[in-house]
Structure formats: C-alpha cells, structure tokens
mmCIF file with all atom_site columns, C-alpha atoms in Angstrom:
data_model
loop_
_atom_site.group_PDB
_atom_site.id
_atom_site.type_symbol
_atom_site.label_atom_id
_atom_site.label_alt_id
_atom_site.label_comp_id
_atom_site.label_asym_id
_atom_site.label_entity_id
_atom_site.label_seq_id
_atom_site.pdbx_PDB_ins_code
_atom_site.Cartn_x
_atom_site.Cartn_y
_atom_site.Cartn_z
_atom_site.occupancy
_atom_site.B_iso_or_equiv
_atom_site.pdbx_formal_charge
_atom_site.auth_seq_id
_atom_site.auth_comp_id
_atom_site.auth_asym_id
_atom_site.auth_atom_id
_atom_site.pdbx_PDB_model_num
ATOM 1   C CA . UNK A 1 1   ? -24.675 -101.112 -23.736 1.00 0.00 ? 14  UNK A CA 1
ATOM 2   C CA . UNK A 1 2   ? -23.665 -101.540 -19.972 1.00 0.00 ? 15  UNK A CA 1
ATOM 3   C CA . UNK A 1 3   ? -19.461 -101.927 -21.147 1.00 0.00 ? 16  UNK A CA 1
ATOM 4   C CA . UNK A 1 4   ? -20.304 -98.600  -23.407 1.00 0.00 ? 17  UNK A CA 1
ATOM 5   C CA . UNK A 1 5   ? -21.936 -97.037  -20.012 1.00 0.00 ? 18  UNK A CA 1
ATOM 6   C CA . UNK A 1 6   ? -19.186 -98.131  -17.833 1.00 0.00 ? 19  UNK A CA 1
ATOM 7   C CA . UNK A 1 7   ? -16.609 -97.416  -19.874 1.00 0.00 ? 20  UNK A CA 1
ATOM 8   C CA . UNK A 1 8   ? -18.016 -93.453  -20.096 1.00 0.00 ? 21  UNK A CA 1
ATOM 9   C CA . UNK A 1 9   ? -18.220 -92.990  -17.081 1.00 0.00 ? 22  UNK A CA 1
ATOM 10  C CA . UNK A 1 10  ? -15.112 -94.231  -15.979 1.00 0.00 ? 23  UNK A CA 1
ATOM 11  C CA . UNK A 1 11  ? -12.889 -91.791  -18.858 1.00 0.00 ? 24  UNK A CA 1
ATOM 12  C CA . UNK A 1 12  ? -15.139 -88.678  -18.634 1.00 0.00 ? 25  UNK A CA 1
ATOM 13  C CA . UNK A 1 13  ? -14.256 -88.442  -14.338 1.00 0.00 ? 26  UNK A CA 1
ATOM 14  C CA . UNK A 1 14  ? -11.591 -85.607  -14.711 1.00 0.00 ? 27  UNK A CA 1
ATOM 15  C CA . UNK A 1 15  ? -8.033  -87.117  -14.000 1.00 0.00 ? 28  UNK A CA 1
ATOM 16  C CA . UNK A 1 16  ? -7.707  -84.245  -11.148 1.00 0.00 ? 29  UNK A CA 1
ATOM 17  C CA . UNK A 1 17  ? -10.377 -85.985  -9.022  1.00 0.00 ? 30  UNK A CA 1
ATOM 18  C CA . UNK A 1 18  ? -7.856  -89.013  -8.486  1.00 0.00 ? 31  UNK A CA 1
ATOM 19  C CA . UNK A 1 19  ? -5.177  -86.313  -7.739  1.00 0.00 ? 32  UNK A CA 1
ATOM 20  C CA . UNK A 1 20  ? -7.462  -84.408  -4.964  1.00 0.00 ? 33  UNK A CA 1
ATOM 21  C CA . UNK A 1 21  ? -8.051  -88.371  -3.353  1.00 0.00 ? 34  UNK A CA 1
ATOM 22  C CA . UNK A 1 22  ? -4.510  -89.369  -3.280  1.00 0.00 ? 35  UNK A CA 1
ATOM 23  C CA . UNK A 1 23  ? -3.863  -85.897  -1.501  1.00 0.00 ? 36  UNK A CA 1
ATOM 24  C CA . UNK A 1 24  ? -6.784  -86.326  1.064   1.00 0.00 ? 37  UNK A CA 1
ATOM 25  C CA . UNK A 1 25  ? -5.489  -89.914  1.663   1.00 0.00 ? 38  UNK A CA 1
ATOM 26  C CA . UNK A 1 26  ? -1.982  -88.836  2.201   1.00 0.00 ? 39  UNK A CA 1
ATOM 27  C CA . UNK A 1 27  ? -2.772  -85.888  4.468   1.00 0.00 ? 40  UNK A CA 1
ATOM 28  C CA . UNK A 1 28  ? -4.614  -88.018  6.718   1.00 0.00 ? 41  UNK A CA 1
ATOM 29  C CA . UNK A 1 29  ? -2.283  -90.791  7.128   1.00 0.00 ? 42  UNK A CA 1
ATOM 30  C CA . UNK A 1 30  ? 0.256   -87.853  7.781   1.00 0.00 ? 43  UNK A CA 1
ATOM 31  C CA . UNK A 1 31  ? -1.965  -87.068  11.194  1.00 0.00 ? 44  UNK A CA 1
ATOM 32  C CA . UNK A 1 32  ? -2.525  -90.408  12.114  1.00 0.00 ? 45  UNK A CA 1
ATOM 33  C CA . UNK A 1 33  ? -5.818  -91.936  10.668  1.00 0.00 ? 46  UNK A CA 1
ATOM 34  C CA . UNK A 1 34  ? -5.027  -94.791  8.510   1.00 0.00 ? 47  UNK A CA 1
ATOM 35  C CA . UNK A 1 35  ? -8.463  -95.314  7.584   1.00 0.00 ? 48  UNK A CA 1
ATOM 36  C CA . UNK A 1 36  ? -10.493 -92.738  5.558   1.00 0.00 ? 49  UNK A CA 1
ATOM 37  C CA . UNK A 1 37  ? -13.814 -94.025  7.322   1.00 0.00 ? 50  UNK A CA 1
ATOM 38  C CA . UNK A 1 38  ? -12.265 -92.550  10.637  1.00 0.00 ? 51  UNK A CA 1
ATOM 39  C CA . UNK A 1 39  ? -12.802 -89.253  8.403   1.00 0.00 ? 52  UNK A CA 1
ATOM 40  C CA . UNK A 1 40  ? -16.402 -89.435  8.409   1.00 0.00 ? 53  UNK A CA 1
ATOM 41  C CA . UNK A 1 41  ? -17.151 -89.310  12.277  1.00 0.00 ? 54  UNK A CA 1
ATOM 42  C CA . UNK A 1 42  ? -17.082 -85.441  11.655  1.00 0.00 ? 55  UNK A CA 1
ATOM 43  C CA . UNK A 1 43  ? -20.416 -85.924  9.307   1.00 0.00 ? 56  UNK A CA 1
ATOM 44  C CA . UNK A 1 44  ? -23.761 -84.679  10.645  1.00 0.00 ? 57  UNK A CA 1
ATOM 45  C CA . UNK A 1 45  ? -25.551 -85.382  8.119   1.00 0.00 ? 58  UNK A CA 1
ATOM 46  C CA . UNK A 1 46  ? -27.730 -88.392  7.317   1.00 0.00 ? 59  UNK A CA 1
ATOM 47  C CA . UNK A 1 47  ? -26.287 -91.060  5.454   1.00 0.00 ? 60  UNK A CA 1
ATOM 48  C CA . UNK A 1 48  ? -27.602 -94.107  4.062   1.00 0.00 ? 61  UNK A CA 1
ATOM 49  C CA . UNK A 1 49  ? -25.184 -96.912  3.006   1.00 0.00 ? 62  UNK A CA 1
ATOM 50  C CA . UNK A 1 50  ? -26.744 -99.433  0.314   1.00 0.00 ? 63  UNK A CA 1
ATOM 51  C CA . UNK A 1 51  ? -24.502 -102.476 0.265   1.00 0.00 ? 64  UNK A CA 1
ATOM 52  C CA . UNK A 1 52  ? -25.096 -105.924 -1.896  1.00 0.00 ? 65  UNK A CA 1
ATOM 53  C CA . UNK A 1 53  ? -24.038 -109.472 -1.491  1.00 0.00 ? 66  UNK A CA 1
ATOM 54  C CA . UNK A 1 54  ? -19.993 -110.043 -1.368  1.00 0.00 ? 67  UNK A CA 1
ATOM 55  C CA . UNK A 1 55  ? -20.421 -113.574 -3.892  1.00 0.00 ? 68  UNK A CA 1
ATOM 56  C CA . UNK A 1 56  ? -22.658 -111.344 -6.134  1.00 0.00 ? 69  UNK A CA 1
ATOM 57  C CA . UNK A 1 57  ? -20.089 -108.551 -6.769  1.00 0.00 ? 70  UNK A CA 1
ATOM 58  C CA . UNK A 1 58  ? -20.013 -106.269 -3.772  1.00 0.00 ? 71  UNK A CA 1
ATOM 59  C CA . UNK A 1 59  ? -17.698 -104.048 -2.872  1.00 0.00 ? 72  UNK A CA 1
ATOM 60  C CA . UNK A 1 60  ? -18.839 -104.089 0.556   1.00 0.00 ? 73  UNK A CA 1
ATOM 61  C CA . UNK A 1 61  ? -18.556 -106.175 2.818   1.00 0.00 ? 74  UNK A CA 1
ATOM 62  C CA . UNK A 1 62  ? -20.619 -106.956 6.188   1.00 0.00 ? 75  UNK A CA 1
ATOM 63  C CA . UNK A 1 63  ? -18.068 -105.886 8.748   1.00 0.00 ? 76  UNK A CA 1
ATOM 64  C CA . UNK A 1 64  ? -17.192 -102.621 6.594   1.00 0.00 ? 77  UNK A CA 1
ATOM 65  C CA . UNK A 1 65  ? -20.815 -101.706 6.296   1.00 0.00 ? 78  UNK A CA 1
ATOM 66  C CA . UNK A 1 66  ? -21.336 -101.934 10.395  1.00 0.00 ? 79  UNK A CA 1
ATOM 67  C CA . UNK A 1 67  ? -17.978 -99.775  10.669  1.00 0.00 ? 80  UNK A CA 1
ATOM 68  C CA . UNK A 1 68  ? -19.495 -97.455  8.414   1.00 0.00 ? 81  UNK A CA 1
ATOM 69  C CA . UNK A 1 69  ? -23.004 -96.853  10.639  1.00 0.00 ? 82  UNK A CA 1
ATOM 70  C CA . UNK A 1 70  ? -21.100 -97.120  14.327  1.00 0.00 ? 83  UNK A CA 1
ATOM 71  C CA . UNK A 1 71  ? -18.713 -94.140  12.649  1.00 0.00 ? 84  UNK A CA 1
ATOM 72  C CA . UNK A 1 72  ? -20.957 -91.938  10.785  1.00 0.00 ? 85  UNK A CA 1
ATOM 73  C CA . UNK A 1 73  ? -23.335 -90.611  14.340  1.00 0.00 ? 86  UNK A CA 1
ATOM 74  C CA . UNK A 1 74  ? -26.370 -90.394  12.156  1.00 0.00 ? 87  UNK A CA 1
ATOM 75  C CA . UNK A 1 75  ? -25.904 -93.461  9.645   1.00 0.00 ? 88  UNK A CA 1
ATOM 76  C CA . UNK A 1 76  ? -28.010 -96.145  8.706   1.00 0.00 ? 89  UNK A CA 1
ATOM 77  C CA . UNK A 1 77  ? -27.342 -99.550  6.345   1.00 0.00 ? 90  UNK A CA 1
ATOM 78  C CA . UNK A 1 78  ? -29.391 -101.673 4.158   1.00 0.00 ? 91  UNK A CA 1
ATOM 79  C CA . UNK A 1 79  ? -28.203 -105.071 2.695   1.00 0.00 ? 92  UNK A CA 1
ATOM 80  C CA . UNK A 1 80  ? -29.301 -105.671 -0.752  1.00 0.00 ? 93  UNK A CA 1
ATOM 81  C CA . UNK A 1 81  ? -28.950 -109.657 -0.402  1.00 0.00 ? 94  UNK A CA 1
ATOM 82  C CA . UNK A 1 82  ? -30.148 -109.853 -4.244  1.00 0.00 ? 95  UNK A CA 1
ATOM 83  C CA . UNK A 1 83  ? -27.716 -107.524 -5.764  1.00 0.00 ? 96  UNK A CA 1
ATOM 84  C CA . UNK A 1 84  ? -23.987 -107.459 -5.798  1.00 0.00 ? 97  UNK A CA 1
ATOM 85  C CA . UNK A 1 85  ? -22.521 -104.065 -7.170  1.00 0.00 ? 98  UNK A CA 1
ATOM 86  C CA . UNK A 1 86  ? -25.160 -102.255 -9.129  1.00 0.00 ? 99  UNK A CA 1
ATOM 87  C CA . UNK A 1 87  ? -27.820 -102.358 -6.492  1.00 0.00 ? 100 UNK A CA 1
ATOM 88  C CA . UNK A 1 88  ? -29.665 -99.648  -8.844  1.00 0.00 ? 101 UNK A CA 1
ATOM 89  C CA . UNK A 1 89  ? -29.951 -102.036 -11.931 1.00 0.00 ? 102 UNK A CA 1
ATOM 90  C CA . UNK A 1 90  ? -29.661 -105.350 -10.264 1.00 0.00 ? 103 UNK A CA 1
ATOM 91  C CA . UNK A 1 91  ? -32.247 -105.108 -7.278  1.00 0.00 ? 104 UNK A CA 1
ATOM 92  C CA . UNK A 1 92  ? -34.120 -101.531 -8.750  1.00 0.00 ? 105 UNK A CA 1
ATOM 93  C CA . UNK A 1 93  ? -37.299 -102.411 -6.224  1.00 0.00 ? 106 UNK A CA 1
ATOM 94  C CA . UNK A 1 94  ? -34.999 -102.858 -3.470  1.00 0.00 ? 107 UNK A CA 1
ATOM 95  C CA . UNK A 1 95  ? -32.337 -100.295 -4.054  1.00 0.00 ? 108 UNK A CA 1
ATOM 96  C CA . UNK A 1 96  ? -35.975 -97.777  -4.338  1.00 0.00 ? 109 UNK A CA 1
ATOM 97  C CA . UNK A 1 97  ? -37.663 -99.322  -1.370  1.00 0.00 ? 110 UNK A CA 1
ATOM 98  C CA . UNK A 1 98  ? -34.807 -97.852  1.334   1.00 0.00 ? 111 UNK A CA 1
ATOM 99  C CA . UNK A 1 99  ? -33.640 -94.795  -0.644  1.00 0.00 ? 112 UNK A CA 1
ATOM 100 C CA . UNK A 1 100 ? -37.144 -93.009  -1.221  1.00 0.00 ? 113 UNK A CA 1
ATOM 101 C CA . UNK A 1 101 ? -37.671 -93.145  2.442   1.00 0.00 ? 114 UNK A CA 1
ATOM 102 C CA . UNK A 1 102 ? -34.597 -92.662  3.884   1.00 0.00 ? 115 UNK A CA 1
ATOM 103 C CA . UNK A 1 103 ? -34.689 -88.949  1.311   1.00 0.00 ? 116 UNK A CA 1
ATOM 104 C CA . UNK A 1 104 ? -38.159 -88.599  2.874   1.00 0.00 ? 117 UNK A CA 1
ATOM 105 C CA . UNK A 1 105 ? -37.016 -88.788  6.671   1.00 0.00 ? 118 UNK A CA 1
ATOM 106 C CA . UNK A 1 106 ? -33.817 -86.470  5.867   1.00 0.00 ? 119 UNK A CA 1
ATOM 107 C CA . UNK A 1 107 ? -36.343 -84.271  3.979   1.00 0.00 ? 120 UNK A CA 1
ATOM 108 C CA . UNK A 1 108 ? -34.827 -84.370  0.596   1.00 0.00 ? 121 UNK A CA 1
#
C-alpha cells in the first residue's frame, strides 16, 4: 500500500514542476547564490521545519536544519528523533504535537 502511495504521488507531480525548479535553480546561481536556502531570507512568514533522525531515513540533517532557522527571520525547528523521513506516519504523535501549535501561534 505505501510503494502504491509513493509511487502515485511521485508520477501524478506534473513533469513542468521539475522544469520551473531547474529554472529557479539556474537563475539564482546566475546572480550569485549557490544555495537555494539563501533564497528564503526574503520569507516573512512563519515557518516550521520538521526534521527526523539522519540513520532513520532523513533527509535532513542537523547542520541543514539550524541553516534553515538562522536564514528564514521567523523560523523555528523540531527534531523528530523517532522518525526518519515520514515524520507524519512514522512519529504521527510527534509530527502532531509541534505542527498543531505552531498553525495555532501563526493563526492558521
């Protein structure tokens, strides 16, 4: 059932989206930032990054995650140290327990 999820979700995202990335990525290395993160300074909006354990899957690692909150002015992290990359399914108390808050504060 999870393969049959995956693999839906992965061939119904329109093959343009991948286009409009590769654009964005090239346009900013053309003026000098090499890292998209350096993009998201310009954000004012709150932002929550959920990020699970590196040996359990993660995509995310530590030192990425505390880039992420010291670029994004009004960013904040949680570690999921249960979970590796489906924080939702793997750690659903957790992955609940920060989100449903941090919507609260924002006033979502």
């Amino acid at each position: 059932e999870d393969c049959w999820r995956r693999a839906e979700a992965i061939t119904s995202t329109a093959p343009g989206v991948f286009a409009e990335l590769r654009a964005a990525a090239e346009a900013a290395m053309a003026t000098g930032v090499t890292h998209r993160i350096d993009l998201l300074g310009t954000i004012p909006t709150p932002a929550l990054l959920l990020h699970g354990n590196p040996e359990l899957g993660s995509m995310v690692h530590p030192e990425d995650a505390e880039r992420f909150v010291q670029t994004l002015p009004r960013a904040r992290k949680a570690y999921l140290p249960s979970a590796g990359h489906n924080l939702h399914r793997e750690a659903a108390d957790e992955f609940l327990a920060e989100v449903i808050p941090f919507l609260d504060r924002a006033g979502w």
